[in-house]
C-alpha cells in the first residue's frame, strides 16, 4: 500500500521549512508557541536536567531551543535554531556548568524565525545578568517597546519576551530588588505570560493574572537528606516526569514563586487574579500524558469524545481517529456509541525529525506528513472520523478523500471542539480570521467543502462540561470571540475581520 502524502497541516508540525528560510504554507492546526523549563538542583547538572525537560516539551516549539545556566554572577548560554536534540549534545551541555538553569523551546508567534530571537533572553542588570524564558504573547508590545526605546535600551530582537527582560532590568537598575523589580515589570505587561527567569540568586517563576498559559512546580529529592528539596518549573507535567520530579502544584495566576538555596517562597502580585487557562491546551496543545486540573489530558479528551457521541450520534461500522491528537476522543466516542474503535490511519512518526540541513528536495518531501490509510480496515465500512479541530479545512478534505480511496463507503466527521471562529492573540499561532473556515462558512458548507457525509462539532457547552471545573476559569475566545484580556484596536485589525461574514453560530448540526 502506497503512503499518501498530506501537507504538514496536522498536529505535529515540522519547522525545518522555517530553518531553510522558505516561508511555508500556513499550518491547518493552531501551533503552540513555547515551552519553558527551569531547575535549581544543587549537586546535579542543571543543564542536563533542563535538556531532558525541554526534550519532553518539544511539542510546544520546534523552531529553536536554548539553555542558560548560572555560576555566581556569570551566565552561560547556548541557543540555536532546531530541535532540542539538534541544538545540544554532551559536549555543549558540559560547557554549561551550574546548579541553576533556564530552558526554552520556541515556535515564533512574535518576532521572526532567527537565532537572535531564540530564548532564553539574557540581559545585564546592576545585580547581575538575568535569563528569561517566556510562553505566551503580550498584547501591549508596541507600547512597551516604545517606552523602553525612549529610555535608551538597546533592543536587539523583535520579540515581546526581550521587552519583559528589559523591563525587569530597568526596574532593578532603578534600585529595586529582583523581586520588586520583577513585580513592577509584570504590572507593565498585558496579555499572556508564563515566565521562568534565572538570576544569580535564584529562579523567578510567574503566570499572568489570568494564567492563560500553564506553568507547574515540581520537586526533586535533595542530594543529601539534610538539604532542602530541589525545585523545577515546567510548562507541563510531562517535563517533570521525564527527570523523575514530583508534581507539587501549578503556579497560580498572578503568583510569583522565588526558588533559592532556602527553598521556595510564594508572593501574589495581583490581588484579584481571574483564572482563564487556554482551553485549547486541554483539547489539543498539551501532551495527553500531562496533568491539568488533577487528571491526565488523555482522560479529559476521552470524556469529550463520549460527550460528542451523545450529542452527535450516527450509524457507522467503525470509529477512527486522525492520529495522534484525535485518538483519545475517538476512543471516548467509541465507548459511548458502542461502535468499535479501529486504527484506520497510520502515522509515520519519524517524518520531520530527520533534518539537519534540509536541501530543497528534502524540504519538499519534509513538509509532507505521511498518513497511511489501512485499506483492510476501511474497505466497505461506514467510518466515523474523529479529529480535535478544523482550522482551514484543507487537511481534512485530503484525509477524507484518502479514506474514500481506501474503500470507505461513508465518512462521518466528528470534531472534539467547537468551530474555531476567532484567532488567538495570546501565544498560539492561528491564521487571521478570514482564513478560519468556520468564520465564514456554516457547518453544512464546511461539510460540503471537505466532502463528508456528515459533520458535527462538539458544542461549546459540552466542551466546558467536560472540564468539570468552573467554565468561567477558561479562555475559550477562539470559539466565542470573548477575549479575557482586551485586544488593542491596531492588533485587532491585524487579525480580525472588520465585518463578520459568518452565518449565525450553530452548535451541533449533523448534515
Ligand atoms: S484564544 Fe483560543 S487558543 Fe488563544 S488562549 Fe484563548 S482559548 Fe487558547
Coordinates of C-alpha atoms and ligand atoms in Angstrom, one line a residue:
X1 CA 0.0 0.0 0.0
X2 CA 1.5 3.4 -1.0
X3 CA 1.6 6.1 1.7
X4 CA -0.4 9.1 1.0
X5 CA 1.2 12.5 1.5
X6 CA -0.5 15.2 3.3
X7 CA 0.9 18.7 3.9
X8 CA 2.2 19.3 7.3
X9 CA -1.1 20.8 8.3
X10 CA -1.6 18.4 11.2
X11 CA -0.8 18.1 14.8
X12 CA 3.0 17.6 14.5
X13 CA 4.4 20.5 12.6
X14 CA 7.9 20.1 11.1
X15 CA 9.6 23.5 11.4
X16 CA 12.5 22.5 9.2
X17 CA 10.9 24.6 6.5
X18 CA 11.5 27.6 8.7
X19 CA 15.1 26.7 9.2
X20 CA 15.6 26.5 5.5
X21 CA 14.4 30.1 5.2
X22 CA 11.5 29.3 2.9
X23 CA 8.1 30.6 4.0
X24 CA 5.9 27.5 4.4
X25 CA 2.1 27.2 3.8
X26 CA 0.2 28.2 6.9
X27 CA -0.5 25.1 9.0
X28 CA -4.0 23.8 9.3
X29 CA -3.8 23.5 13.0
X30 CA -3.0 26.2 15.6
X31 CA 0.6 25.8 16.8
X32 CA 1.8 26.1 20.3
X33 CA 4.2 28.9 20.9
X34 CA 6.7 27.8 23.5
X35 CA 7.8 25.5 26.3
X36 CA 9.7 26.8 29.4
X37 CA 11.6 24.8 31.9
X38 CA 13.8 25.8 34.9
X39 CA 15.6 23.9 37.7
X40 CA 17.6 24.7 40.8
X41 CA 19.3 21.5 41.6
X42 CA 22.4 21.6 43.8
X43 CA 24.6 18.6 43.2
X44 CA 23.2 17.9 39.7
X45 CA 24.0 19.2 36.2
X46 CA 21.1 21.7 35.8
X47 CA 21.9 21.9 32.1
X48 CA 21.3 18.2 31.6
X49 CA 18.1 18.1 33.6
X50 CA 16.9 21.1 31.5
X51 CA 17.9 19.3 28.3
X52 CA 15.6 16.4 29.2
X53 CA 12.9 18.7 30.4
X54 CA 12.9 20.5 27.0
X55 CA 13.0 17.2 25.2
X56 CA 9.7 16.3 26.8
X57 CA 8.3 19.8 25.9
X58 CA 9.5 19.6 22.3
X59 CA 5.9 19.6 21.0
X60 CA 5.5 23.2 22.4
X61 CA 8.1 24.6 20.0
X62 CA 10.2 23.1 17.3
X63 CA 11.9 26.1 15.8
X64 CA 14.7 26.9 18.3
X65 CA 15.9 25.8 21.7
X66 CA 18.1 27.3 24.4
X67 CA 19.6 26.8 27.9
X68 CA 21.1 29.4 30.2
X69 CA 23.0 28.3 33.3
X70 CA 24.4 30.4 36.2
X71 CA 27.6 30.1 38.2
X72 CA 27.6 33.0 40.6
X73 CA 27.3 36.2 38.6
X74 CA 28.2 34.5 35.3
X75 CA 25.7 33.3 32.8
X76 CA 26.4 30.6 30.3
X77 CA 24.2 30.4 27.3
X78 CA 23.7 28.2 24.3
X79 CA 20.7 28.6 21.9
X80 CA 20.3 27.7 18.3
X81 CA 17.7 27.1 15.6
X82 CA 16.5 23.5 15.6
X83 CA 15.1 20.7 17.7
X84 CA 16.4 20.2 21.2
X85 CA 18.3 17.0 20.0
X86 CA 19.9 19.0 17.2
X87 CA 20.8 22.1 19.3
X88 CA 22.5 20.2 22.2
X89 CA 25.0 17.4 22.6
X90 CA 27.0 16.1 25.5
X91 CA 29.9 18.5 24.8
X92 CA 27.7 21.5 24.7
X93 CA 25.9 20.5 27.9
X94 CA 29.2 20.0 29.7
X95 CA 30.1 23.6 28.8
X96 CA 27.0 24.8 30.6
X97 CA 28.1 24.5 34.3
X98 CA 26.0 25.4 37.3
X99 CA 23.1 24.2 39.5
X100 CA 20.6 26.7 38.2
X101 CA 19.3 26.6 34.6
X102 CA 16.5 28.1 32.4
X103 CA 15.5 26.4 29.2
X104 CA 13.2 27.2 26.3
X105 CA 11.8 25.7 23.1
X106 CA 10.3 28.2 20.7
X107 CA 7.9 28.5 17.8
X108 CA 7.7 32.1 16.8
X109 CA 4.4 34.0 17.2
X110 CA 6.1 37.4 17.5
X111 CA 9.4 38.2 16.1
X112 CA 10.9 36.4 13.1
X113 CA 12.5 33.0 12.9
X114 CA 16.1 34.0 13.6
X115 CA 18.5 32.7 16.2
X116 CA 18.7 36.2 17.8
X117 CA 15.1 35.7 18.7
X118 CA 15.7 32.3 20.3
X119 CA 15.4 32.2 24.1
X120 CA 16.3 32.5 26.9
X121 CA 16.8 36.2 26.5
X122 CA 19.8 37.4 28.5
X123 CA 20.0 41.0 29.8
X124 CA 22.5 42.6 32.2
X125 CA 21.4 44.5 35.3
X126 CA 23.2 46.2 38.3
X127 CA 22.5 42.9 40.3
X128 CA 24.0 40.7 37.6
X129 CA 22.5 39.0 34.5
X130 CA 19.0 37.6 34.1
X131 CA 17.9 35.0 31.7
X132 CA 14.2 34.9 30.7
X133 CA 12.1 32.2 29.1
X134 CA 8.6 33.1 28.1
X135 CA 5.5 31.3 26.9
X136 CA 2.6 33.5 25.7
X137 CA 2.1 36.8 23.9
X138 CA 1.8 40.3 25.2
X139 CA -0.9 42.4 23.6
X140 CA 0.8 45.8 24.6
X141 CA 4.0 45.1 22.8
X142 CA 4.2 48.3 20.7
X143 CA 3.6 50.5 23.8
X144 CA 6.1 48.6 26.0
X145 CA 8.7 48.7 23.1
X146 CA 8.2 52.5 22.7
X147 CA 8.6 53.1 26.5
X148 CA 11.9 51.1 26.5
X149 CA 13.2 52.7 23.4
X150 CA 12.6 56.1 24.9
X151 CA 14.6 55.1 27.9
X152 CA 17.5 54.2 25.5
X153 CA 17.5 50.5 25.8
X154 CA 19.4 48.7 23.2
X155 CA 16.8 46.2 22.0
X156 CA 18.4 43.6 19.8
X157 CA 15.5 41.2 19.0
X158 CA 11.9 41.6 17.7
X159 CA 10.3 39.6 20.4
X160 CA 8.0 40.7 23.3
X161 CA 10.0 38.3 25.6
X162 CA 13.1 40.6 25.3
X163 CA 10.9 43.5 26.2
X164 CA 9.9 41.8 29.5
X165 CA 13.5 41.1 30.3
X166 CA 14.5 44.7 29.6
X167 CA 11.5 46.0 31.7
X168 CA 12.7 43.9 34.7
X169 CA 16.3 45.2 34.2
X170 CA 15.1 48.8 34.0
X171 CA 13.2 48.3 37.3
X172 CA 16.1 46.6 39.0
X173 CA 18.5 49.3 37.8
X174 CA 16.3 51.9 39.4
X175 CA 17.3 50.5 42.8
X176 CA 14.8 47.7 43.3
X177 CA 15.5 44.1 44.4
X178 CA 15.0 41.2 42.0
X179 CA 11.5 40.5 43.3
X180 CA 10.4 44.2 43.5
X181 CA 11.8 44.8 40.0
X182 CA 10.1 41.8 38.5
X183 CA 6.7 42.6 40.1
X184 CA 6.9 46.2 38.8
X185 CA 7.7 44.9 35.3
X186 CA 4.9 42.4 35.4
X187 CA 2.4 45.2 36.0
X188 CA 3.6 46.8 32.8
X189 CA 2.9 43.7 30.8
X190 CA -0.6 42.9 29.4
X191 CA -1.5 39.6 27.8
X192 CA -0.3 36.0 28.3
X193 CA 3.0 35.4 30.1
X194 CA 4.2 32.3 31.9
X195 CA 7.8 33.0 32.7
X196 CA 10.9 31.3 34.1
X197 CA 13.6 33.8 35.0
X198 CA 17.1 32.9 36.1
X199 CA 19.2 35.3 38.3
X200 CA 22.4 34.8 40.2
X201 CA 20.4 34.5 43.4
X202 CA 17.6 32.2 42.3
X203 CA 14.7 31.5 39.9
X204 CA 11.6 33.6 39.5
X205 CA 8.5 31.8 38.1
X206 CA 5.2 33.6 37.4
X207 CA 2.0 33.5 35.4
X208 CA 0.0 36.5 34.2
X209 CA -3.2 37.4 36.2
X210 CA -5.3 35.2 34.0
X211 CA -2.9 32.2 33.9
X212 CA -3.6 31.8 30.2
X213 CA -0.6 29.6 29.6
X214 CA 0.3 26.8 32.1
X215 CA 3.3 26.5 34.4
X216 CA 3.8 23.8 37.1
X217 CA 6.1 23.3 40.0
X218 CA 7.8 20.0 40.7
X219 CA 10.3 18.8 43.3
X220 CA 13.4 16.6 43.2
X221 CA 14.6 14.9 46.3
X222 CA 17.7 16.6 47.8
X223 CA 21.2 15.3 47.1
X224 CA 21.7 14.9 50.9
X225 CA 18.8 14.1 53.2
X226 CA 19.6 17.1 55.4
X227 CA 19.3 19.5 52.4
X228 CA 16.1 21.3 51.2
X229 CA 14.1 19.9 48.3
X230 CA 15.1 21.0 44.8
X231 CA 12.6 22.7 42.6
X232 CA 11.6 22.5 39.0
X233 CA 9.3 24.7 36.8
X234 CA 7.9 23.4 33.6
X235 CA 5.1 24.3 31.1
X236 CA 3.6 20.8 31.6
X237 CA 3.9 17.9 34.0
X238 CA 5.4 15.7 31.2
X239 CA 8.5 18.0 31.7
X240 CA 8.7 16.9 35.3
X241 CA 8.0 13.2 34.7
X242 CA 11.0 12.8 32.4
X243 CA 13.5 13.8 35.1
X244 CA 11.7 12.0 37.9
X245 CA 10.4 15.1 39.5
X246 CA 7.2 15.0 41.6
X247 CA 4.4 17.4 40.6
X248 CA 3.8 19.8 43.5
X249 CA 1.2 22.2 42.2
X250 CA 0.5 24.8 39.5
X251 CA 2.0 28.3 39.7
X252 CA -1.2 30.3 40.3
X253 CA -2.3 33.1 38.1
X254 CA -0.7 36.3 39.4
X255 CA 1.6 34.4 41.7
X256 CA 5.4 34.8 41.8
X257 CA 7.5 31.9 43.1
X258 CA 11.1 32.5 44.2
X259 CA 13.3 29.4 44.2
X260 CA 16.6 29.8 46.0
X261 CA 19.0 27.7 48.2
X262 CA 16.5 28.3 51.0
X263 CA 13.7 26.6 49.1
X264 CA 10.5 28.0 47.5
X265 CA 8.8 31.3 48.6
X266 CA 5.5 32.5 47.1
X267 CA 4.1 36.0 46.6
X268 CA 0.9 37.2 45.0
X269 CA 1.4 40.3 42.9
X270 CA -2.2 40.7 41.9
X271 CA -5.0 40.9 44.5
X272 CA -7.8 39.6 42.3
X273 CA -6.5 37.1 39.7
X274 CA -9.1 35.8 37.2
X275 CA -8.1 32.3 36.0
X276 CA -8.5 31.9 32.3
X277 CA -6.5 28.9 31.3
X278 CA -6.4 28.4 27.5
X279 CA -9.0 25.6 26.9
X280 CA -7.1 24.6 23.7
X281 CA -4.2 23.5 25.9
X282 CA -6.6 20.8 27.2
X283 CA -8.2 19.9 23.9
X284 CA -5.1 19.7 21.8
X285 CA -1.9 21.5 22.6
X286 CA -0.6 19.9 25.8
X287 CA 0.6 16.3 25.7
X288 CA -2.1 13.8 26.6
X289 CA 0.1 12.4 29.5
X290 CA 0.3 15.8 31.1
X291 CA -2.0 16.5 34.0
X292 CA -4.2 19.6 34.2
X293 CA -7.0 20.1 36.7
X294 CA -6.0 16.9 38.6
X295 CA -6.4 14.5 35.7
X296 CA -4.4 13.5 32.6
X297 CA -5.5 15.2 29.4
X298 CA -5.9 11.7 27.9
X299 CA -8.8 11.2 30.4
X300 CA -10.3 14.7 29.6
X301 CA -10.1 14.1 25.9
X302 CA -11.8 10.6 26.2
X303 CA -14.6 12.4 28.1
X304 CA -15.1 15.0 25.4
X305 CA -15.3 12.1 22.9
X306 CA -18.1 10.5 25.0
X307 CA -20.0 13.8 25.1
X308 CA -19.5 14.2 21.3
X309 CA -21.0 10.7 20.8
X310 CA -24.0 11.6 22.9
X311 CA -24.5 15.0 21.1
X312 CA -23.9 13.7 17.6
X313 CA -24.7 10.0 17.2
X314 CA -24.5 8.4 13.8
X315 CA -24.9 4.8 12.4
X316 CA -21.5 3.5 11.4
X317 CA -19.3 0.4 11.4
X318 CA -16.0 1.8 12.9
X319 CA -14.7 4.9 14.7
X320 CA -11.2 6.0 13.7
X321 CA -9.0 9.0 14.7
X322 CA -6.8 11.4 12.9
X323 CA -3.6 10.4 14.7
X324 CA -2.3 11.2 17.2
X325 CA -4.2 14.1 18.7
X326 CA -7.7 12.7 17.8
X327 CA -7.1 9.3 19.4
X328 CA -8.4 9.8 23.0
X329 CA -11.6 11.5 21.8
X330 CA -12.2 8.7 19.2
X331 CA -11.8 6.1 21.9
X332 CA -14.3 8.0 24.0
X333 CA -16.7 8.3 21.1
X334 CA -16.4 4.5 20.5
X335 CA -17.1 3.8 24.2
X336 CA -20.2 5.9 24.3
X337 CA -21.6 4.8 21.0
X338 CA -20.7 1.1 21.1
X339 CA -19.2 1.4 17.6
X340 CA -15.8 -0.4 17.6
X341 CA -12.7 1.7 17.6
X342 CA -10.1 0.8 14.9
X343 CA -6.9 2.3 13.6
X344 CA -7.7 3.4 10.1
X345 CA -4.8 5.8 9.5
X346 CA -1.2 5.0 10.5
X347 CA 1.1 8.0 11.1
X348 CA 4.8 7.9 10.2
X349 CA 6.1 9.4 13.5
X350 CA 9.6 10.0 12.2
X351 CA 8.7 12.3 9.3
X352 CA 10.1 15.7 10.1
X353 CA 12.5 14.5 12.7
X354 CA 15.4 13.7 10.4
X355 CA 16.5 17.0 9.2
X356 CA 19.8 18.7 9.9
X357 CA 20.4 20.9 6.9
X358 CA 17.4 20.5 4.6
X359 CA 18.0 20.8 0.9
X360 CA 15.2 21.9 -1.4
X361 CA 14.4 18.3 -2.3
X362 CA 14.4 17.4 1.4
X363 CA 12.3 20.4 2.2
X364 CA 9.7 19.5 -0.4
X365 CA 9.3 16.0 1.0
X366 CA 9.8 17.1 4.6
X367 CA 6.8 19.5 4.6
X368 CA 4.6 16.5 3.9
X369 CA 3.2 14.3 6.7
X370 CA 2.7 10.8 5.7
X371 CA -0.5 9.1 6.9
X372 CA -1.1 5.6 5.6
X373 CA -4.8 4.5 5.3
X374 CA -5.4 0.9 6.2
X375 CA -7.4 -0.5 3.3
X376 CA -8.2 -3.8 5.1
X377 CA -9.8 -1.8 7.9
X378 CA -11.6 0.8 5.8
X379 CA -12.9 -1.0 2.7
X380 CA -16.7 -1.3 2.6
X381 CA -17.1 0.4 6.0
X382 CA -19.1 3.4 7.3
X383 CA -16.5 5.4 9.1
X384 CA -16.7 7.9 12.0
X385 CA -13.6 10.1 11.7
X386 CA -12.7 12.0 14.9
X387 CA -10.3 14.9 14.9
X388 CA -9.7 17.6 17.5
X389 CA -10.3 20.7 15.4
X390 CA -10.7 22.1 11.9
X391 CA -8.9 25.4 11.2
X392 CA -8.7 25.9 7.5
X393 CA -10.1 22.6 6.4
X394 CA -7.5 21.8 3.7
X395 CA -6.1 18.7 5.5
X396 CA -9.5 17.4 6.5
X397 CA -10.5 17.3 2.8
X398 CA -7.4 15.3 1.8
X399 CA -7.8 12.8 4.6
X400 CA -11.5 12.2 3.7
X401 CA -10.5 11.6 0.1
X402 CA -7.8 9.2 1.2
X403 CA -10.3 7.2 3.3
X404 CA -12.7 7.0 0.3
X405 CA -9.9 6.0 -2.0
X406 CA -9.1 3.2 0.5
X407 CA -12.7 2.0 0.2
X408 CA -14.7 3.7 3.0
X409 CA -18.3 3.9 1.8
X410 CA -19.4 6.7 4.2
X411 CA -17.3 9.2 6.2
X412 CA -18.9 11.0 9.1
X413 CA -16.6 13.6 10.7
X414 CA -16.8 14.4 14.4
X415 CA -14.8 17.3 15.8
X416 CA -14.0 17.2 19.5
X417 CA -14.1 21.0 19.9
X418 CA -16.5 23.8 18.7
X419 CA -15.9 25.6 15.4
X420 CA -12.8 27.8 15.6
X421 CA -14.1 31.3 14.5
X422 CA -11.6 33.7 16.0
X423 CA -7.8 34.0 16.1
X424 CA -5.6 33.8 19.2
X425 CA -3.7 36.8 20.5
X426 CA -2.2 35.0 23.5
X427 CA 0.6 32.9 22.2
X428 CA -1.0 30.4 19.8
X429 CA -0.3 30.8 16.1
X430 CA -3.7 30.8 14.4
X431 CA -4.4 32.2 11.0
X432 CA -6.2 35.5 10.6
X433 CA -9.9 35.3 11.0
X434 CA -10.7 35.3 7.3
X435 CA -8.7 32.1 6.8
X436 CA -10.6 30.2 9.5
X437 CA -13.1 28.1 7.7
X438 CA -15.7 28.3 10.4
X439 CA -15.5 32.1 10.5
X440 CA -17.1 32.4 7.0
X441 CA -18.9 29.1 6.4
X442 CA -21.8 27.2 8.0
X443 CA -21.3 23.6 9.2
X444 CA -23.2 22.5 6.1
X445 CA -20.9 24.5 3.9
X446 CA -17.8 23.1 5.6
X447 CA -19.2 19.5 5.2
X448 CA -19.7 20.1 1.5
X449 CA -16.2 21.6 1.2
X450 CA -14.4 18.7 2.9
X451 CA -16.7 16.2 1.2
X452 CA -18.0 14.2 4.2
X453 CA -21.4 12.5 4.6
X454 CA -22.0 14.3 7.8
X455 CA -20.1 16.8 10.1
X456 CA -20.7 17.7 13.7
X457 CA -18.7 19.7 16.2
X458 CA -18.7 19.4 20.0
X459 CA -20.9 22.0 21.5
X460 CA -19.4 24.8 23.4
X461 CA -21.4 23.7 26.5
X462 CA -20.2 20.1 26.0
X463 CA -16.6 21.3 25.9
X464 CA -17.0 23.2 29.1
X465 CA -19.0 20.5 30.8
X466 CA -16.1 18.1 30.2
X467 CA -13.7 20.2 32.1
X468 CA -15.6 19.5 35.3
X469 CA -14.4 22.9 36.5
X470 CA -16.0 26.4 36.7
X471 CA -16.4 27.3 33.0
X472 CA -15.5 30.9 33.9
X473 CA -12.0 29.7 34.6
X474 CA -11.1 29.1 30.9
X475 CA -10.3 31.2 27.9
X476 CA -12.3 30.0 25.0
X477 CA -12.1 33.1 22.9
X478 CA -11.2 31.3 19.7
X479 CA -14.7 29.7 19.8
X480 CA -16.5 32.8 21.0
X481 CA -14.5 36.0 20.4
X482 CA -14.8 36.8 24.1
X483 CA -11.2 37.7 24.8
X484 CA -10.3 37.9 28.5
X485 CA -7.6 40.5 28.1
X486 CA -8.7 43.4 25.9
X487 CA -7.1 43.5 22.5
X488 CA -5.9 47.0 21.3
X489 CA -7.5 48.1 18.1
X490 CA -4.4 48.0 15.8
X491 CA -3.8 44.4 16.9
X492 CA -7.4 43.5 16.4
X493 CA -7.3 44.9 12.9
X494 CA -4.2 42.8 12.1
X495 CA -6.1 39.5 12.5
X496 CA -9.9 40.1 12.9
X497 CA -12.3 40.6 10.0
X498 CA -13.9 44.1 10.2
X499 CA -17.3 42.7 9.4
X500 CA -18.5 39.2 10.4
X501 CA -19.2 37.1 7.4
X502 CA -20.1 34.1 9.4
X503 CA -23.7 32.7 9.5
X504 CA -25.4 32.5 12.8
X505 CA -23.5 30.2 15.1
X506 CA -24.7 26.6 15.1
X507 CA -23.8 24.3 17.9
X508 CA -24.3 20.8 16.6
X509 CA -25.6 20.4 13.1
X510 CA -25.5 16.9 11.6
X511 CA -25.7 17.3 7.9
Ligands
LIG1 S1 -8.0 32.5 22.1 FE1 -8.1 30.2 22.0 S2 -6.0 29.4 21.7 FE2 -5.9 31.6 22.4 S3 -5.7 31.4 24.7 FE3 -7.9 31.6 24.2 S4 -8.7 29.5 24.0 FE4 -6.5 29.4 23.9

